[in-house]
Amino acid sequence: MVILGGGFAGLFAVRALRSAPVAVTLVDSCAHHLFQPLLYQCASGILSGGQIAQPLRAVLRRHPQVRCLQATATDVDVAGRIVHAQRPDGGVLELPYDDLIVGVGVRQSYFGHDEFAPYAPGMKTLADALAVRTKLYQAFEMAEASTDPQERAQWLTFALVGGGPTGVELAGQIREIAGHTLEREFSTIDPGRARVLIFDGSDGVLGAFGPELSRRTARTLDALGVEVHLGSIVTEVDDRGLTVRRKDGGTDRVEARTVLWTAGVEAPPLATALARATGAEQDRAGRIRVEPDLTIAGHPEIRVVGDLMSLDKLPGLAEVAMQSGAYAGRRIRHTIEGRTRAPRPFRYLDLGSAAYISRGRAVVKMGRFRASGLIGWLIWLFIHIAFLTGFRSRLGAVLSWAVVFATGSRRERAFTPEVPHGAAAPALPPSGPPADPAVNRHEPPRPA
Ligand SMILES: Cc1cc2nc3c(=O)[nH]c(=O)nc-3n(C[C@H](O)[C@H](O)[C@H](O)COP(=O)(O)OP(=O)(O)OC[C@H]3O[C@@H](n4cnc5c(N)ncnc54)[C@H](O)[C@@H]3O)c2cc1C
């Protein structure tokens, strides 16, 4: 059988099949399992890439029946039961299957404005998190080097599009970096004066957590110095900032050299290919509608799990992905074991959700139970330690959290420099004797 995607859904499907006598091919574009809920901590320099991303081979080394392949699934030949995939070098793979589990997740949506993407990176992959880390820390460097007060203010303004968990978490992190981590490190600028703004079209941040936690989060953000602009739709983004349309129809221009996009998701192209091949319906975000047993109607051999499945308006949460992946794996195992009882439909057991706002402050919703502040943070800590993959990642993360909690300092601030849009790449210093001094002349970058 073939499993597409080594995220939470794919991994839990593999684990549920562990004792089944079946050869599994696990295909993933990235070859690592990424703990997406902590991407913002990698972006903000608390955790390293290695603490939130584990090689799938290492995670599955005790699953000898699993073959891992790094490839991107592009299409499914339903009649021939073959997955078409592309290797990173462009080579083509054809992977036959008896059963297929599709758990390739979703990607960032710019709501039809893909032209915003180069100026406002999203937060879905490890590469995204490292790109955001560069943007954040480099912005302070650019502000320090700037001699123009207006330009400096632009570098010290950070605009986040989206007031969901990722937007709130990133906003809290940036204010903490500005106010604590970088305190006393610069000679010209005061990083603590950095402005952090959230723009969201709805009436409250963290809407999915309910009105009470939404209000508490808004108060915490206010105390941290985050400016929240609700009922604001972003209509333009460029390398100098963004334009928003307010509820009253008026528009505002915000000059900000760092714009980050955390609003909305959509299904990847494979979903459209799969829908075309199977006749499956897609919802507004392109997710595949599934039957109560997670199969595609008319195709009992294909199951869609995790963020990519559309069923009963279930949210895109790690817990939904884990439970649906495990359910799909179990169903296949039961069939192989010859169990004949009619399958029970998939039921999601809501274990709650949590969002980290800043040091010692988080919000948690579990059924009717609500917590915020330090208690919320302690519960958040427990949940994330429990779910991080691998003992070493857990230990490393606990140490990093202890350091940031006690001192505000971050161990993972190194970044790969980015050339701002429109600027010439600075010439690298020569590594040997210059062949032609004119070519190797070091010129300062032109202003953007
Ligand atoms: C920034 C952020 C913060 C989040 N915070 C929380 C949180 O606090 N709590 C919570 O419960 N949830 C949170 N989530 C949501 C949670 O991470 C997702 O619901 C979960 O990761 C979905 O799991 P999945 O396996 O369906 O997809 P993913 O985890 O997205 O995994 C999909 C996998 O498929 C691979 N892939 C993609 N396309 C292809 C292809 N064509 N071929 C082969 N492989 C492919 C990808 O490389 C990836 O490994 C967050 C998500 C993000 C992005």
XYZ file of C-alpha atoms and ligand atoms in Angstrom:
501
model
C 0.000 0.000 0.000
C 0.997 3.646 -0.435
C 0.718 6.519 2.044
C 1.167 10.044 0.695
C 2.464 12.527 3.270
C 4.530 11.974 6.400
C 2.756 14.596 8.517
C 0.735 13.747 11.614
C -1.913 11.921 9.566
C 0.506 9.830 7.486
C 2.665 8.967 10.478
C -0.256 7.826 12.616
C -1.550 5.724 9.712
C 1.855 4.012 9.476
C 1.888 3.372 13.224
C -1.605 1.833 13.141
C -0.392 -0.570 10.446
C 2.685 -1.608 12.391
C 1.577 -5.149 13.195
C -0.155 -5.743 9.839
C 1.518 -7.996 7.258
C 1.633 -5.310 4.603
C 4.419 -3.513 2.732
C 3.986 0.238 3.022
C 5.551 2.899 0.792
C 5.528 6.301 2.490
C 6.030 9.176 0.066
C 6.837 12.691 1.249
C 8.164 15.710 -0.639
C 10.407 16.713 2.258
C 11.532 13.411 3.802
C 11.031 14.803 7.288
C 8.150 14.882 9.715
C 7.490 18.487 10.663
C 5.889 19.556 13.928
C 4.031 22.502 12.395
C 2.541 23.847 15.649
C 6.060 24.902 16.722
C 7.131 26.489 13.428
C 6.769 29.959 14.925
C 9.237 29.006 17.689
C 11.791 28.008 15.046
C 11.072 31.256 13.183
C 11.553 33.323 16.332
C 14.806 31.641 17.319
C 13.749 29.565 20.331
C 13.997 26.148 18.672
C 16.248 24.839 15.926
C 15.024 23.253 12.703
C 16.197 19.873 14.003
C 14.051 20.180 17.122
C 10.831 20.473 15.142
C 11.664 18.353 12.072
C 12.738 14.722 12.272
C 13.895 12.600 9.309
C 11.061 10.177 8.494
C 13.627 7.383 8.147
C 14.768 7.943 11.711
C 11.211 8.182 13.048
C 10.276 4.922 11.284
C 13.462 2.944 11.810
C 11.550 0.380 13.876
C 9.029 -0.163 11.073
C 10.900 -2.527 8.723
C 7.848 -2.961 6.501
C 7.929 0.757 5.576
C 9.898 2.094 2.621
C 10.349 5.891 2.697
C 10.671 7.797 -0.555
C 11.333 11.488 -1.038
C 9.052 12.439 -3.916
C 6.070 14.667 -4.674
C 2.897 12.862 -5.698
C 1.452 14.580 -8.750
C -1.445 12.389 -9.899
C -3.301 9.154 -9.270
C -4.262 6.675 -11.989
C -7.339 5.271 -10.302
C -8.091 2.570 -12.892
C -4.515 1.272 -12.906
C -4.056 1.926 -9.150
C -0.808 3.798 -9.640
C 0.463 6.965 -7.961
C 2.552 9.206 -10.195
C 5.267 11.056 -8.327
C 8.287 13.194 -9.056
C 11.674 12.859 -7.358
C 13.515 16.035 -6.329
C 15.793 15.646 -9.400
C 12.758 15.612 -11.721
C 12.793 11.838 -12.202
C 9.379 10.219 -12.459
C 8.119 7.411 -10.212
C 5.142 5.104 -10.698
C 4.017 3.507 -7.460
C 1.419 0.724 -7.580
C -0.996 0.390 -4.657
C -3.810 -1.830 -3.348
C -4.813 0.734 -0.741
C -3.966 4.410 -0.804
C -3.984 6.894 2.077
C -3.650 10.537 1.070
C -2.496 12.894 3.838
C -0.589 15.643 2.076
C -2.043 18.471 4.149
C -2.830 21.972 2.914
C -0.764 24.989 1.944
C -0.928 28.719 2.590
C -3.721 30.537 0.756
C -3.461 34.166 -0.316
C -7.161 34.191 -1.233
C -6.481 34.564 -4.946
C -3.645 37.077 -4.450
C -0.595 34.899 -4.996
C 1.276 38.058 -6.004
C 1.463 38.908 -2.253
C 3.519 35.788 -1.538
C 7.011 37.158 -2.366
C 6.459 40.061 0.082
C 4.536 38.231 2.790
C 5.854 34.727 3.448
C 3.530 32.226 5.054
C 4.273 29.664 7.717
C 3.757 26.081 6.599
C 7.172 24.537 6.025
C 10.579 24.480 7.666
C 11.881 26.661 4.825
C 9.099 29.184 5.601
C 10.094 29.303 9.272
C 13.759 29.894 8.439
C 12.797 32.578 5.891
C 10.665 34.311 8.537
C 13.563 34.104 11.028
C 15.757 35.881 8.486
C 13.124 38.552 7.902
C 12.639 39.210 11.627
C 16.242 39.445 12.746
C 17.461 41.119 9.564
C 14.825 43.850 9.971
C 16.470 44.939 13.252
C 19.897 44.873 11.544
C 18.585 47.045 8.694
C 17.045 49.484 11.154
C 20.366 49.770 13.006
C 22.239 50.436 9.758
C 19.726 52.935 8.409
C 20.360 56.664 8.753
C 16.912 57.747 7.590
C 14.427 57.923 10.517
C 11.475 57.166 8.245
C 13.134 54.089 6.777
C 14.229 52.981 10.237
C 10.630 53.191 11.452
C 9.549 51.045 8.499
C 12.108 48.372 9.394
C 10.867 48.440 12.973
C 7.248 47.872 11.940
C 6.053 44.275 11.660
C 2.636 43.590 10.130
C 0.914 40.234 10.497
C -2.024 39.275 8.333
C -4.338 36.940 10.256
C -5.377 36.881 13.917
C -5.559 33.098 14.320
C -3.175 31.078 16.498
C -0.145 31.540 14.218
C -0.633 35.313 13.885
C -1.124 35.716 17.637
C 1.826 33.471 18.481
C 4.146 35.279 16.070
C 3.019 38.706 17.249
C 3.767 37.755 20.869
C 7.159 36.399 19.846
C 8.160 39.542 17.954
C 7.253 41.791 20.877
C 9.280 39.525 23.180
C 12.260 39.549 20.840
C 12.050 43.348 20.637
C 11.516 43.938 24.343
C 13.690 41.243 25.937
C 15.900 39.230 23.595
C 17.456 42.224 21.815
C 17.448 44.557 24.807
C 20.772 46.435 25.109
C 22.242 44.767 21.982
C 22.013 47.718 19.571
C 23.749 51.066 19.786
C 21.563 53.211 17.522
C 18.050 51.809 17.711
C 15.876 50.851 20.645
C 14.405 47.473 19.537
C 11.748 47.802 22.245
C 10.097 50.514 20.136
C 9.283 48.015 17.379
C 5.610 48.123 16.388
C 3.772 44.857 15.852
C 0.384 45.013 14.146
C -2.172 42.272 13.493
C -4.790 42.728 10.733
C -7.789 40.431 10.674
C -11.085 40.650 8.831
C -13.108 39.152 11.706
C -14.369 40.674 14.965
C -11.867 38.999 17.301
C -8.487 37.305 17.510
C -8.427 33.527 18.101
C -12.092 33.319 17.116
C -12.022 29.494 17.228
C -11.303 29.638 20.986
C -14.633 31.339 21.736
C -15.473 34.916 22.826
C -14.111 34.686 26.393
C -10.607 33.470 25.423
C -10.639 35.801 22.429
C -11.181 38.771 24.779
C -8.497 37.563 27.215
C -6.057 37.108 24.330
C -6.803 40.622 23.062
C -6.045 42.000 26.559
C -2.768 40.060 26.747
C -1.740 41.268 23.293
C -2.558 44.823 24.300
C -0.409 44.478 27.425
C 2.440 43.208 25.241
C 2.100 46.253 22.981
C 0.644 44.462 19.950
C -1.754 46.656 17.936
C -4.759 44.617 16.799
C -6.818 45.888 13.852
C -10.032 43.915 13.432
C -12.519 44.124 10.571
C -9.538 44.938 8.326
C -9.119 43.265 4.952
C -5.674 43.437 3.382
C -6.042 44.516 -0.240
C -2.432 45.150 -1.284
C 1.011 44.025 -0.165
C 4.363 45.181 -1.523
C 7.952 45.476 -0.340
C 7.180 48.617 1.685
C 4.008 47.557 3.484
C 0.344 46.926 2.953
C -3.013 48.547 2.339
C -6.084 47.570 4.346
C -9.762 48.212 3.832
C -11.558 48.980 7.067
C -15.121 47.931 7.918
C -16.364 51.475 7.228
C -15.016 51.195 3.663
C -12.031 53.521 4.207
C -8.488 52.412 3.433
C -5.237 52.719 5.365
C -1.683 52.413 4.117
C 0.788 50.905 6.621
C 4.508 51.253 5.987
C 6.134 48.038 7.200
C 9.189 46.339 5.725
C 8.174 43.018 7.296
C 4.793 41.587 6.391
C 3.969 38.010 7.394
C 0.967 36.054 6.143
C -0.808 33.676 8.500
C -4.350 33.792 7.107
C -6.040 30.954 5.255
C -5.156 27.608 3.761
C -5.976 25.809 0.522
C -5.538 22.293 -0.830
C -2.419 21.580 -2.917
C -2.613 20.719 -6.662
C -2.661 16.975 -5.904
C -6.166 17.414 -4.445
C -7.485 18.716 -7.763
C -5.800 15.836 -9.613
C -7.299 13.331 -7.153
C -10.766 14.897 -7.406
C -10.580 14.764 -11.190
C -9.469 11.124 -11.155
C -12.079 9.934 -8.635
C -14.960 12.352 -9.170
C -14.663 13.409 -5.518
C -16.171 16.734 -4.458
C -13.930 19.489 -3.134
C -14.960 22.106 -0.573
C -14.299 25.841 -0.929
C -10.667 25.437 0.123
C -10.217 22.515 -2.301
C -10.204 19.821 0.409
C -11.570 16.426 -0.595
C -14.998 15.485 0.750
C -14.882 12.018 2.285
C -17.412 9.453 3.473
C -17.823 8.841 7.230
C -15.203 6.049 6.961
C -12.786 8.540 5.304
C -12.913 6.838 1.891
C -13.738 8.683 -1.307
C -17.276 7.847 -2.513
C -17.066 4.946 -4.965
C -13.417 4.280 -4.080
C -13.151 2.146 -0.941
C -9.421 1.684 -1.666
C -8.628 5.439 -1.304
C -8.774 7.252 2.025
C -8.110 10.943 2.595
C -6.941 11.999 6.077
C -5.742 14.997 8.071
C -5.973 18.578 6.902
C -6.787 17.525 3.323
C -10.037 15.777 4.205
C -13.314 17.627 4.384
C -15.720 16.000 6.838
C -18.320 17.529 9.182
C -16.472 20.887 9.253
C -13.679 19.333 11.349
C -10.923 21.908 11.986
C -7.389 21.618 10.607
C -5.759 20.487 13.824
C -2.930 18.100 14.605
C -5.244 15.984 16.746
C -7.761 15.575 13.899
C -4.884 14.516 11.621
C -3.529 11.997 14.138
C -6.911 10.446 14.864
C -7.981 10.270 11.200
C -4.623 8.797 10.138
C -4.783 6.190 12.901
C -8.408 5.363 11.966
C -7.513 4.858 8.272
C -4.528 2.661 9.169
C -6.649 0.566 11.556
C -9.394 0.085 8.971
C -6.897 -1.292 6.470
C -5.325 -3.516 9.144
C -8.743 -4.913 10.082
C -9.518 -5.703 6.439
C -6.171 -7.503 6.059
C -6.880 -9.427 9.273
C -10.182 -10.541 7.747
C -12.502 -8.775 10.176
C -15.921 -8.694 8.558
C -17.855 -6.422 10.941
C -19.144 -3.256 9.245
C -16.726 -0.395 10.023
C -17.784 2.230 12.544
C -17.683 5.741 11.131
C -14.778 7.989 12.104
C -15.503 9.956 15.272
C -13.223 12.795 16.280
C -12.581 13.000 20.002
C -11.971 16.692 20.714
C -9.067 16.927 23.161
C -9.016 20.725 22.963
C -6.588 23.273 21.591
C -3.973 25.656 22.906
C -2.182 28.787 21.703
C 1.001 30.306 23.164
C 0.979 34.094 23.404
C 4.217 34.928 25.197
C 6.458 33.773 28.058
C 4.204 32.281 30.723
C 1.012 33.150 28.855
C -1.095 30.795 26.763
C -4.771 30.045 26.238
C -6.236 26.555 26.394
C -9.703 25.247 25.531
C -10.647 21.675 26.465
C -14.374 20.949 26.263
C -15.922 23.380 28.732
C -12.614 23.969 30.497
C -10.848 27.236 29.689
C -7.485 28.460 30.966
C -5.229 31.398 30.244
C -2.116 33.056 31.679
C 0.392 30.882 33.549
C -1.951 27.903 34.007
C -2.705 27.948 30.291
C 1.027 28.096 29.586
C 1.790 25.111 31.855
C -0.889 23.038 30.109
C 0.443 24.189 26.738
C 3.928 23.087 27.833
C 2.729 19.648 28.914
C 0.816 19.063 25.646
C 3.765 20.045 23.467
C 6.303 17.989 25.389
C 3.983 14.991 25.101
C 3.498 15.315 21.353
C 6.958 16.333 20.113
C 8.481 13.461 18.148
C 11.659 11.941 19.581
C 13.194 12.028 23.052
C 16.115 14.246 22.002
C 13.781 16.839 20.459
C 11.731 16.873 23.656
C 14.763 17.280 25.891
C 16.239 19.989 23.654
C 12.925 21.850 23.472
C 12.469 21.743 27.262
C 15.968 23.202 27.739
C 15.316 25.940 25.156
C 11.967 26.807 26.791
C 13.635 26.936 30.207
C 16.292 29.346 28.873
C 13.789 31.624 27.165
C 11.458 31.539 30.184
C 14.212 32.390 32.667
C 16.229 34.900 30.644
C 14.333 35.875 27.480
C 17.377 34.929 25.396
C 17.119 32.676 22.328
C 19.716 30.172 21.196
C 18.734 29.893 17.516
C 19.130 33.391 16.128
C 21.538 32.625 13.267
C 20.006 33.306 9.859
C 20.943 33.224 6.191
C 20.960 36.837 4.918
C 18.273 37.850 2.453
C 18.657 40.504 -0.225
C 15.662 42.841 0.026
C 13.488 43.209 -3.087
C 14.981 45.546 -5.649
C 18.428 45.658 -3.975
C 21.584 44.440 -5.684
C 23.185 41.403 -4.059
C 26.271 42.508 -2.151
C 29.469 41.151 -3.664
C 30.993 38.433 -1.505
C 34.475 39.044 -0.143
C 36.990 37.194 -2.348
C 38.098 33.811 -1.001
C 41.436 33.879 -2.859
C 43.579 36.388 -4.744
C 41.266 38.326 -7.072
C 41.743 37.535 -10.766
C 40.303 40.893 -11.694
C 40.190 43.460 -8.896
C 37.378 45.354 -10.652
C 35.114 42.329 -10.507
C 35.745 41.699 -6.817
C 35.358 45.276 -5.690
C 33.090 45.268 -2.643
C 30.264 47.689 -3.208
C 27.652 48.487 -0.587
C 24.135 47.411 -1.618
C 22.052 50.113 -3.222
C 19.022 51.191 -1.184
C 15.851 49.345 -2.215
C 2.101 27.432 11.857
C 1.117 26.376 12.252
C 0.713 26.263 13.572
C -0.186 25.271 13.952
N -0.545 25.184 15.264
C -1.359 24.182 15.652
C -1.676 23.988 17.021
O -1.232 24.754 17.879
N -2.470 22.946 17.370
C -2.958 22.072 16.424
O -3.654 21.118 16.781
N -2.683 22.238 15.126
C -1.897 23.258 14.717
N -1.595 23.411 13.396
C -2.237 22.523 12.416
C -1.547 21.177 12.336
O -0.160 21.343 12.232
C -2.102 20.442 11.135
O -3.478 20.245 11.357
C -1.414 19.110 10.905
O -0.046 19.293 10.679
C -2.044 18.392 9.727
O -1.392 17.177 9.549
P -1.401 16.472 8.113
O -0.635 15.214 8.292
O -2.778 16.406 7.593
O -0.627 17.469 7.159
P 0.841 18.043 7.283
O 1.326 18.041 8.683
O 0.795 19.320 6.540
O 1.734 16.982 6.505
C 1.619 16.814 5.126
C 2.878 16.149 4.623
O 2.691 15.860 3.245
C 3.849 16.212 2.517
N 3.400 16.539 1.149
C 2.722 17.627 0.737
N 2.401 17.520 -0.553
C 2.888 16.325 -0.964
C 2.853 15.626 -2.197
N 2.234 16.120 -3.278
N 3.483 14.432 -2.251
C 4.094 13.894 -1.176
N 4.139 14.516 0.018
C 3.539 15.712 0.129
C 4.439 17.380 3.267
O 5.840 17.461 3.031
C 4.115 17.014 4.716
O 5.160 16.276 5.311
C -0.694 24.387 12.983
C -0.308 24.505 11.655
C 0.599 25.489 11.293
C 1.029 25.589 9.853
